[in-house]
PDB file of C-alpha atoms in Angstrom:
ATOM      1  CA  MET A   1     193.864 217.543 116.599  1.00  0.00           C
ATOM      2  CA  ASN A   2     195.851 217.112 119.819  1.00  0.00           C
ATOM      3  CA  LYS A   3     194.620 220.086 121.636  1.00  0.00           C
ATOM      4  CA  LEU A   4     191.391 222.177 121.884  1.00  0.00           C
ATOM      5  CA  ASN A   5     193.171 225.155 120.340  1.00  0.00           C
ATOM      6  CA  TYR A   6     196.573 226.241 119.705  1.00  0.00           C
ATOM      7  CA  ARG A   7     198.518 229.205 121.288  1.00  0.00           C
ATOM      8  CA  LEU A   8     200.266 231.942 118.628  1.00  0.00           C
ATOM      9  CA  LEU A   9     203.077 234.247 119.110  1.00  0.00           C
ATOM     10  CA  ILE A  10     203.551 236.784 115.879  1.00  0.00           C
ATOM     11  CA  VAL A  11     206.615 238.946 115.588  1.00  0.00           C
ATOM     12  CA  ASP A  12     206.413 242.314 114.056  1.00  0.00           C
ATOM     13  CA  ASP A  13     207.383 245.482 114.024  1.00  0.00           C
ATOM     14  CA  LYS A  14     204.465 247.345 112.393  1.00  0.00           C
ATOM     15  CA  PRO A  15     201.398 245.773 114.508  1.00  0.00           C
ATOM     16  CA  ASP A  16     199.083 247.959 113.206  1.00  0.00           C
ATOM     17  CA  SER A  17     199.642 245.877 109.655  1.00  0.00           C
ATOM     18  CA  LEU A  18     198.223 242.955 111.326  1.00  0.00           C
ATOM     19  CA  VAL A  19     194.525 244.119 111.729  1.00  0.00           C
ATOM     20  CA  TYR A  20     193.270 241.929 108.980  1.00  0.00           C
ATOM     21  CA  ILE A  21     194.864 238.986 109.713  1.00  0.00           C
ATOM     22  CA  LEU A  22     194.187 239.210 113.488  1.00  0.00           C
ATOM     23  CA  MET A  23     190.545 239.679 112.435  1.00  0.00           C
ATOM     24  CA  SER A  24     190.608 236.505 110.212  1.00  0.00           C
ATOM     25  CA  LEU A  25     193.072 234.142 112.758  1.00  0.00           C
ATOM     26  CA  LYS A  26     190.872 234.890 115.335  1.00  0.00           C
ATOM     27  CA  GLU A  27     187.572 233.167 113.361  1.00  0.00           C
ATOM     28  CA  LEU A  28     189.746 229.882 113.459  1.00  0.00           C
ATOM     29  CA  PRO A  29     188.295 227.851 116.323  1.00  0.00           C
ATOM     30  CA  PHE A  30     191.106 226.052 116.349  1.00  0.00           C
ATOM     31  CA  ILE A  31     193.351 229.145 117.551  1.00  0.00           C
ATOM     32  CA  ASN A  32     193.509 230.225 120.877  1.00  0.00           C
ATOM     33  CA  ASP A  33     192.228 233.750 121.516  1.00  0.00           C
ATOM     34  CA  GLU A  34     194.802 235.289 123.394  1.00  0.00           C
ATOM     35  CA  ILE A  35     197.213 235.891 120.410  1.00  0.00           C
ATOM     36  CA  LYS A  36     200.427 237.533 121.734  1.00  0.00           C
ATOM     37  CA  ILE A  37     202.418 240.487 119.566  1.00  0.00           C
ATOM     38  CA  VAL A  38     205.852 241.519 120.272  1.00  0.00           C
ATOM     39  CA  GLN A  39     207.226 243.970 118.067  1.00  0.00           C
ATOM     40  CA  ASN A  40     211.071 243.245 118.407  1.00  0.00           C
ATOM     41  CA  PRO A  41     213.386 240.055 118.202  1.00  0.00           C
ATOM     42  CA  VAL A  42     214.656 240.228 121.831  1.00  0.00           C
ATOM     43  CA  GLU A  43     211.002 240.686 122.822  1.00  0.00           C
ATOM     44  CA  ALA A  44     210.444 237.347 121.323  1.00  0.00           C
ATOM     45  CA  LEU A  45     213.137 235.657 122.337  1.00  0.00           C
ATOM     46  CA  GLU A  46     212.169 236.646 126.107  1.00  0.00           C
ATOM     47  CA  TYR A  47     208.357 235.629 125.666  1.00  0.00           C
ATOM     48  CA  LEU A  48     209.941 232.172 124.264  1.00  0.00           C
ATOM     49  CA  LYS A  49     211.935 231.330 127.168  1.00  0.00           C
ATOM     50  CA  GLU A  50     208.782 230.855 129.536  1.00  0.00           C
ATOM     51  CA  ASN A  51     205.780 230.826 127.203  1.00  0.00           C
ATOM     52  CA  GLU A  52     203.934 227.678 125.526  1.00  0.00           C
ATOM     53  CA  VAL A  53     204.191 228.726 121.922  1.00  0.00           C
ATOM     54  CA  ASP A  54     202.604 226.259 119.118  1.00  0.00           C
ATOM     55  CA  ILE A  55     203.080 228.703 116.465  1.00  0.00           C
ATOM     56  CA  LEU A  56     205.577 231.459 115.674  1.00  0.00           C
ATOM     57  CA  ILE A  57     204.277 233.710 112.846  1.00  0.00           C
ATOM     58  CA  LEU A  58     207.564 236.080 111.466  1.00  0.00           C
ATOM     59  CA  ASP A  59     207.473 239.096 109.778  1.00  0.00           C
ATOM     60  CA  MET A  60     210.495 239.068 107.586  1.00  0.00           C
ATOM     61  CA  ASP A  61     211.269 242.937 107.738  1.00  0.00           C
ATOM     62  CA  LEU A  62     211.348 243.560 111.103  1.00  0.00           C
ATOM     63  CA  GLY A  63     212.860 247.202 110.997  1.00  0.00           C
ATOM     64  CA  ASP A  64     216.210 246.639 112.553  1.00  0.00           C
ATOM     65  CA  ALA A  65     219.295 246.690 110.233  1.00  0.00           C
ATOM     66  CA  ASP A  66     221.266 243.438 112.117  1.00  0.00           C
ATOM     67  CA  ILE A  67     218.112 241.552 112.024  1.00  0.00           C
ATOM     68  CA  ASP A  68     215.742 240.306 110.084  1.00  0.00           C
ATOM     69  CA  GLY A  69     212.803 237.379 110.242  1.00  0.00           C
ATOM     70  CA  ILE A  70     215.572 234.880 108.549  1.00  0.00           C
ATOM     71  CA  LYS A  71     218.268 235.762 111.675  1.00  0.00           C
ATOM     72  CA  LEU A  72     215.705 235.577 114.134  1.00  0.00           C
ATOM     73  CA  ALA A  73     214.408 231.923 113.337  1.00  0.00           C
ATOM     74  CA  ARG A  74     217.795 230.778 113.353  1.00  0.00           C
ATOM     75  CA  LEU A  75     218.776 232.333 116.914  1.00  0.00           C
ATOM     76  CA  ILE A  76     215.645 230.006 118.377  1.00  0.00           C
ATOM     77  CA  PRO A  77     216.368 227.048 120.337  1.00  0.00           C
ATOM     78  CA  ASN A  78     213.854 224.238 119.743  1.00  0.00           C
ATOM     79  CA  PRO A  79     211.685 226.631 117.944  1.00  0.00           C
ATOM     80  CA  PRO A  80     207.956 226.030 117.533  1.00  0.00           C
ATOM     81  CA  VAL A  81     206.582 225.669 114.205  1.00  0.00           C
ATOM     82  CA  MET A  82     207.578 228.820 112.205  1.00  0.00           C
ATOM     83  CA  VAL A  83     205.199 230.658 109.503  1.00  0.00           C
ATOM     84  CA  ALA A  84     206.431 233.933 107.781  1.00  0.00           C
ATOM     85  CA  CYS A  85     204.207 236.432 106.987  1.00  0.00           C
ATOM     86  CA  SER A  86     205.300 239.815 104.806  1.00  0.00           C
ATOM     87  CA  ALA A  87     204.292 241.762 101.991  1.00  0.00           C
ATOM     88  CA  TYR A  88     207.596 240.472 100.467  1.00  0.00           C
ATOM     89  CA  SER A  89     207.776 237.281  98.873  1.00  0.00           C
ATOM     90  CA  GLU A  90     211.389 237.391  97.655  1.00  0.00           C
ATOM     91  CA  TYR A  91     212.183 236.015 101.461  1.00  0.00           C
ATOM     92  CA  VAL A  92     210.508 232.623 100.585  1.00  0.00           C
ATOM     93  CA  PHE A  93     213.425 230.711  99.478  1.00  0.00           C
ATOM     94  CA  LYS A  94     215.407 231.637 102.481  1.00  0.00           C
ATOM     95  CA  ALA A  95     212.459 231.315 105.093  1.00  0.00           C
ATOM     96  CA  ASN A  96     212.392 227.421 104.128  1.00  0.00           C
ATOM     97  CA  GLU A  97     216.261 227.009 104.279  1.00  0.00           C
ATOM     98  CA  ALA A  98     216.008 228.770 107.773  1.00  0.00           C
ATOM     99  CA  GLY A  99     213.210 226.088 109.003  1.00  0.00           C
ATOM    100  CA  ILE A 100     210.299 227.806 108.502  1.00  0.00           C
ATOM    101  CA  TYR A 101     207.299 225.817 107.330  1.00  0.00           C
ATOM    102  CA  THR A 102     205.517 228.302 105.262  1.00  0.00           C
ATOM    103  CA  TYR A 103     204.747 231.480 103.923  1.00  0.00           C
ATOM    104  CA  PHE A 104     201.644 233.950 103.546  1.00  0.00           C
ATOM    105  CA  SER A 105     200.924 237.258 102.530  1.00  0.00           C
ATOM    106  CA  LYS A 106     199.462 239.803 104.715  1.00  0.00           C
ATOM    107  CA  LYS A 107     196.782 240.088 101.974  1.00  0.00           C
ATOM    108  CA  ILE A 108     195.752 236.746 101.800  1.00  0.00           C
ATOM    109  CA  SER A 109     192.311 235.970 101.730  1.00  0.00           C
ATOM    110  CA  PHE A 110     190.269 234.490 104.627  1.00  0.00           C
ATOM    111  CA  ASN A 111     189.822 230.974 102.862  1.00  0.00           C
ATOM    112  CA  ALA A 112     193.345 230.431 101.720  1.00  0.00           C
ATOM    113  CA  LEU A 113     194.581 231.379 105.191  1.00  0.00           C
ATOM    114  CA  LYS A 114     192.483 228.945 106.857  1.00  0.00           C
ATOM    115  CA  SER A 115     193.475 226.155 104.694  1.00  0.00           C
ATOM    116  CA  LYS A 116     197.421 227.154 105.589  1.00  0.00           C
ATOM    117  CA  MET A 117     196.536 227.148 109.273  1.00  0.00           C
ATOM    118  CA  GLU A 118     195.077 223.975 109.193  1.00  0.00           C
ATOM    119  CA  ASN A 119     198.026 222.442 107.420  1.00  0.00           C
ATOM    120  CA  VAL A 120     200.385 224.392 110.033  1.00  0.00           C
ATOM    121  CA  ILE A 121     198.403 223.017 112.704  1.00  0.00           C
ATOM    122  CA  ASP A 122     199.171 219.326 111.409  1.00  0.00           C
ATOM    123  CA  MET A 123     202.432 219.864 111.144  1.00  0.00           C
ATOM    124  CA  VAL A 124     202.363 221.308 115.437  1.00  0.00           C
ATOM    125  CA  ASP A 125     200.596 217.889 115.986  1.00  0.00           C
ATOM    126  CA  ARG A 126     203.250 215.827 114.192  1.00  0.00           C
ATOM    127  CA  LYS A 127     205.617 217.971 116.213  1.00  0.00           C
ATOM    128  CA  LEU A 128     204.266 216.738 119.649  1.00  0.00           C
ATOM    129  CA  GLU A 129     203.733 213.408 118.496  1.00  0.00           C
ATOM    130  CA  ARG A 130     207.275 213.272 117.794  1.00  0.00           C
ATOM    131  CA  GLN A 131     208.203 214.848 121.433  1.00  0.00           C
ATOM    132  CA  SER A 132     205.650 212.177 122.925  1.00  0.00           C
ATOM    133  CA  ARG A 133     208.318 209.509 122.508  1.00  0.00           C
ATOM    134  CA  ASP A 134     208.727 206.966 125.268  1.00  0.00           C
ATOM    135  CA  VAL A 135     211.016 209.450 127.507  1.00  0.00           C
ATOM    136  CA  LYS A 136     211.934 207.569 130.583  1.00  0.00           C
ATOM    137  CA  SER A 137     214.174 209.568 132.789  1.00  0.00           C
ATOM    138  CA  LEU A 138     215.916 213.115 132.710  1.00  0.00           C
ATOM    139  CA  THR A 139     219.474 213.803 133.473  1.00  0.00           C
ATOM    140  CA  ILE A 140     219.967 217.693 134.685  1.00  0.00           C
ATOM    141  CA  LYS A 141     222.530 219.696 136.832  1.00  0.00           C
ATOM    142  CA  ASN A 142     221.224 221.182 140.064  1.00  0.00           C
ATOM    143  CA  LEU A 143     221.573 224.209 141.801  1.00  0.00           C
ATOM    144  CA  ASN A 144     224.974 222.988 143.298  1.00  0.00           C
ATOM    145  CA  ASN A 145     226.035 221.473 139.703  1.00  0.00           C
ATOM    146  CA  GLU A 146     225.511 218.016 140.484  1.00  0.00           C
ATOM    147  CA  MET A 147     224.141 215.558 137.702  1.00  0.00           C
ATOM    148  CA  ILE A 148     220.888 214.300 138.769  1.00  0.00           C
ATOM    149  CA  GLU A 149     218.970 211.684 137.284  1.00  0.00           C
ATOM    150  CA  ILE A 150     214.931 211.963 137.908  1.00  0.00           C
ATOM    151  CA  GLU A 151     212.449 209.112 136.712  1.00  0.00           C
ATOM    152  CA  VAL A 152     209.723 211.322 134.475  1.00  0.00           C
ATOM    153  CA  ASP A 153     207.137 209.103 135.801  1.00  0.00           C
ATOM    154  CA  GLN A 154     207.665 210.043 139.280  1.00  0.00           C
ATOM    155  CA  ILE A 155     207.801 213.610 138.549  1.00  0.00           C
ATOM    156  CA  TYR A 156     204.282 215.259 140.111  1.00  0.00           C
ATOM    157  CA  TYR A 157     204.675 218.905 138.626  1.00  0.00           C
ATOM    158  CA  ALA A 158     207.530 221.679 137.465  1.00  0.00           C
ATOM    159  CA  GLN A 159     207.079 225.298 138.588  1.00  0.00           C
ATOM    160  CA  VAL A 160     209.606 228.135 137.194  1.00  0.00           C
ATOM    161  CA  ASP A 161     210.188 231.651 138.890  1.00  0.00           C
ATOM    162  CA  ASP A 162     212.793 233.543 137.887  1.00  0.00           C
ATOM    163  CA  TYR A 163     214.372 231.174 135.648  1.00  0.00           C
ATOM    164  CA  ILE A 164     214.510 228.648 138.879  1.00  0.00           C
ATOM    165  CA  ILE A 165     212.501 225.450 138.039  1.00  0.00           C
ATOM    166  CA  ASP A 166     211.648 223.303 141.200  1.00  0.00           C
ATOM    167  CA  ILE A 167     210.572 219.765 139.964  1.00  0.00           C
ATOM    168  CA  LEU A 168     208.594 218.243 142.809  1.00  0.00           C
ATOM    169  CA  LEU A 169     208.468 214.256 143.044  1.00  0.00           C
ATOM    170  CA  GLU A 170     206.422 211.886 145.810  1.00  0.00           C
ATOM    171  CA  GLU A 171     208.831 213.638 148.581  1.00  0.00           C
ATOM    172  CA  ASP A 172     211.803 215.143 146.734  1.00  0.00           C
ATOM    173  CA  ILE A 173     211.975 218.540 145.027  1.00  0.00           C
ATOM    174  CA  TYR A 174     214.946 219.533 142.925  1.00  0.00           C
ATOM    175  CA  GLN A 175     215.975 223.050 141.694  1.00  0.00           C
ATOM    176  CA  PHE A 176     217.621 223.621 138.578  1.00  0.00           C
ATOM    177  CA  ARG A 177     217.950 226.808 136.320  1.00  0.00           C
ATOM    178  CA  GLY A 178     216.477 227.046 132.786  1.00  0.00           C
ATOM    179  CA  SER A 179     212.917 227.581 131.236  1.00  0.00           C
ATOM    180  CA  LEU A 180     210.206 225.287 131.620  1.00  0.00           C
ATOM    181  CA  ARG A 181     209.731 225.490 127.745  1.00  0.00           C
ATOM    182  CA  ASP A 182     212.785 223.669 127.255  1.00  0.00           C
ATOM    183  CA  LEU A 183     211.824 221.221 129.885  1.00  0.00           C
ATOM    184  CA  GLN A 184     208.341 220.577 128.430  1.00  0.00           C
ATOM    185  CA  ALA A 185     210.144 220.351 125.177  1.00  0.00           C
ATOM    186  CA  ASN A 186     212.079 217.270 126.635  1.00  0.00           C
ATOM    187  CA  LEU A 187     208.968 215.274 128.247  1.00  0.00           C
ATOM    188  CA  PRO A 188     206.078 213.342 126.479  1.00  0.00           C
ATOM    189  CA  SER A 189     203.903 215.994 125.386  1.00  0.00           C
ATOM    190  CA  ALA A 190     200.956 213.805 125.997  1.00  0.00           C
ATOM    191  CA  MET A 191     201.811 213.197 129.463  1.00  0.00           C
ATOM    192  CA  PHE A 192     202.447 216.856 130.626  1.00  0.00           C
ATOM    193  CA  SER A 193     200.222 219.899 130.178  1.00  0.00           C
ATOM    194  CA  ARG A 194     200.434 223.607 131.640  1.00  0.00           C
ATOM    195  CA  PRO A 195     197.426 224.528 133.899  1.00  0.00           C
ATOM    196  CA  ARG A 196     199.048 227.968 134.035  1.00  0.00           C
ATOM    197  CA  ILE A 197     201.895 229.890 132.650  1.00  0.00           C
ATOM    198  CA  ASN A 198     204.789 228.970 135.437  1.00  0.00           C
ATOM    199  CA  THR A 199     203.318 225.402 135.870  1.00  0.00           C
ATOM    200  CA  LEU A 200     203.866 222.019 134.211  1.00  0.00           C
ATOM    201  CA  VAL A 201     201.915 219.299 135.587  1.00  0.00           C
ATOM    202  CA  ASN A 202     202.114 215.088 134.857  1.00  0.00           C
ATOM    203  CA  LEU A 203     198.755 214.037 133.850  1.00  0.00           C
ATOM    204  CA  ALA A 204     199.031 211.031 135.466  1.00  0.00           C
ATOM    205  CA  LYS A 205     199.382 212.382 138.710  1.00  0.00           C
ATOM    206  CA  VAL A 206     196.079 214.059 138.578  1.00  0.00           C
ATOM    207  CA  ASP A 207     193.585 213.021 140.859  1.00  0.00           C
ATOM    208  CA  LEU A 208     190.744 215.365 139.878  1.00  0.00           C
ATOM    209  CA  VAL A 209     190.225 218.352 138.001  1.00  0.00           C
ATOM    210  CA  ARG A 210     187.784 221.144 138.900  1.00  0.00           C
ATOM    211  CA  PRO A 211     186.883 224.191 136.900  1.00  0.00           C
ATOM    212  CA  GLY A 212     189.172 226.538 138.821  1.00  0.00           C
ATOM    213  CA  GLU A 213     191.940 224.247 140.391  1.00  0.00           C
ATOM    214  CA  LEU A 214     193.317 220.515 140.280  1.00  0.00           C
ATOM    215  CA  TYR A 215     194.220 218.029 142.800  1.00  0.00           C
ATOM    216  CA  PHE A 216     197.027 215.428 143.008  1.00  0.00           C
ATOM    217  CA  LYS A 217     196.979 211.672 144.112  1.00  0.00           C
ATOM    218  CA  LYS A 218     198.830 210.357 146.917  1.00  0.00           C
ATOM    219  CA  PRO A 219     201.192 211.621 148.735  1.00  0.00           C
ATOM    220  CA  ARG A 220     200.390 214.790 147.370  1.00  0.00           C
ATOM    221  CA  ASN A 221     196.754 214.649 147.286  1.00  0.00           C
ATOM    222  CA  GLY A 222     196.677 217.724 149.882  1.00  0.00           C
ATOM    223  CA  CYS A 223     198.152 220.024 147.169  1.00  0.00           C
ATOM    224  CA  SER A 224     196.064 221.879 144.937  1.00  0.00           C
ATOM    225  CA  ILE A 225     197.031 223.622 141.659  1.00  0.00           C
ATOM    226  CA  SER A 226     194.796 226.683 140.390  1.00  0.00           C
ATOM    227  CA  LEU A 227     193.938 226.790 136.649  1.00  0.00           C
ATOM    228  CA  THR A 228     194.194 230.406 134.937  1.00  0.00           C
ATOM    229  CA  ARG A 229     191.560 231.178 132.444  1.00  0.00           C
ATOM    230  CA  SER A 230     193.882 231.080 129.106  1.00  0.00           C
ATOM    231  CA  TYR A 231     195.171 227.788 129.850  1.00  0.00           C
ATOM    232  CA  LYS A 232     192.339 225.539 131.589  1.00  0.00           C
ATOM    233  CA  GLU A 233     190.496 225.124 128.696  1.00  0.00           C
ATOM    234  CA  ASN A 234     193.442 222.956 126.755  1.00  0.00           C
ATOM    235  CA  PHE A 235     194.457 221.226 130.160  1.00  0.00           C
ATOM    236  CA  ARG A 236     191.051 219.961 130.706  1.00  0.00           C
ATOM    237  CA  TYR A 237     190.883 218.842 127.256  1.00  0.00           C
ATOM    238  CA  GLN A 238     194.621 217.263 127.528  1.00  0.00           C
ATOM    239  CA  TYR A 239     193.411 215.612 130.469  1.00  0.00           C
ATOM    240  CA  GLU A 240     190.288 213.897 129.190  1.00  0.00           C
ATOM    241  CA  VAL A 241     192.426 212.797 125.984  1.00  0.00           C
ATOM    242  CA  TYR A 242     195.029 211.160 128.614  1.00  0.00           C
ATOM    243  CA  LYS A 243     192.377 209.568 130.675  1.00  0.00           C
ATOM    244  CA  GLN A 244     190.797 208.311 127.860  1.00  0.00           C
ATOM    245  CA  ASN A 245     193.927 206.869 126.254  1.00  0.00           C
ATOM    246  CA  ASN A 246     195.223 205.400 129.554  1.00  0.00           C
ATOM    247  CA  LYS A 247     192.394 203.260 130.553  1.00  0.00           C
TER     248      LYS A 247
END
């Protein structure tokens, strides 16, 4: 597995129907304990803009006459690995056409769910490996509508506030509009990780990781960033893997 645990978002208009599924998912050691549940497509799209999501579990009937799980799946740019979870099996073929990887019933047995989710994790890992391609530079439009080329290995970290992203290099800072999730999707996944929800760090620029914060190499060695509880385990794991692979 490429991560210590994997982050889930569930979209279901009837969260009370998820009690058994949630209990089962939380028994799986490779699933992050903080499973986010939203009840409508708008909430889902907003959440996906900034949050790191590895697996998106979609109910097929969202109680909306205009949009169901299939239509929602097609609206998501650069979606995470998607799974259909529904009481209605007639959605299975359409779900596959919409890019949804697999399907399971809300009444699935624990062992069958475990097997399904292990396959889903394999798919997430393959997606991350494709994302770890050798990207050398990014071309972005800054707040003045100027096209800027940024060398990936010069990035120290990026932070987002109200859809304005600051990318910090050794000395320079570039700003542009966008989501941290989209930025992360265009960077090598093995090289960048989040220590907290609004920050993306280049692991090659990290000098030291302590229980609650990280420190950068020169010339930003006077700068530290705190690690939040829900992200720090994965961050520390990915940092150790990065160090092992880049000795």
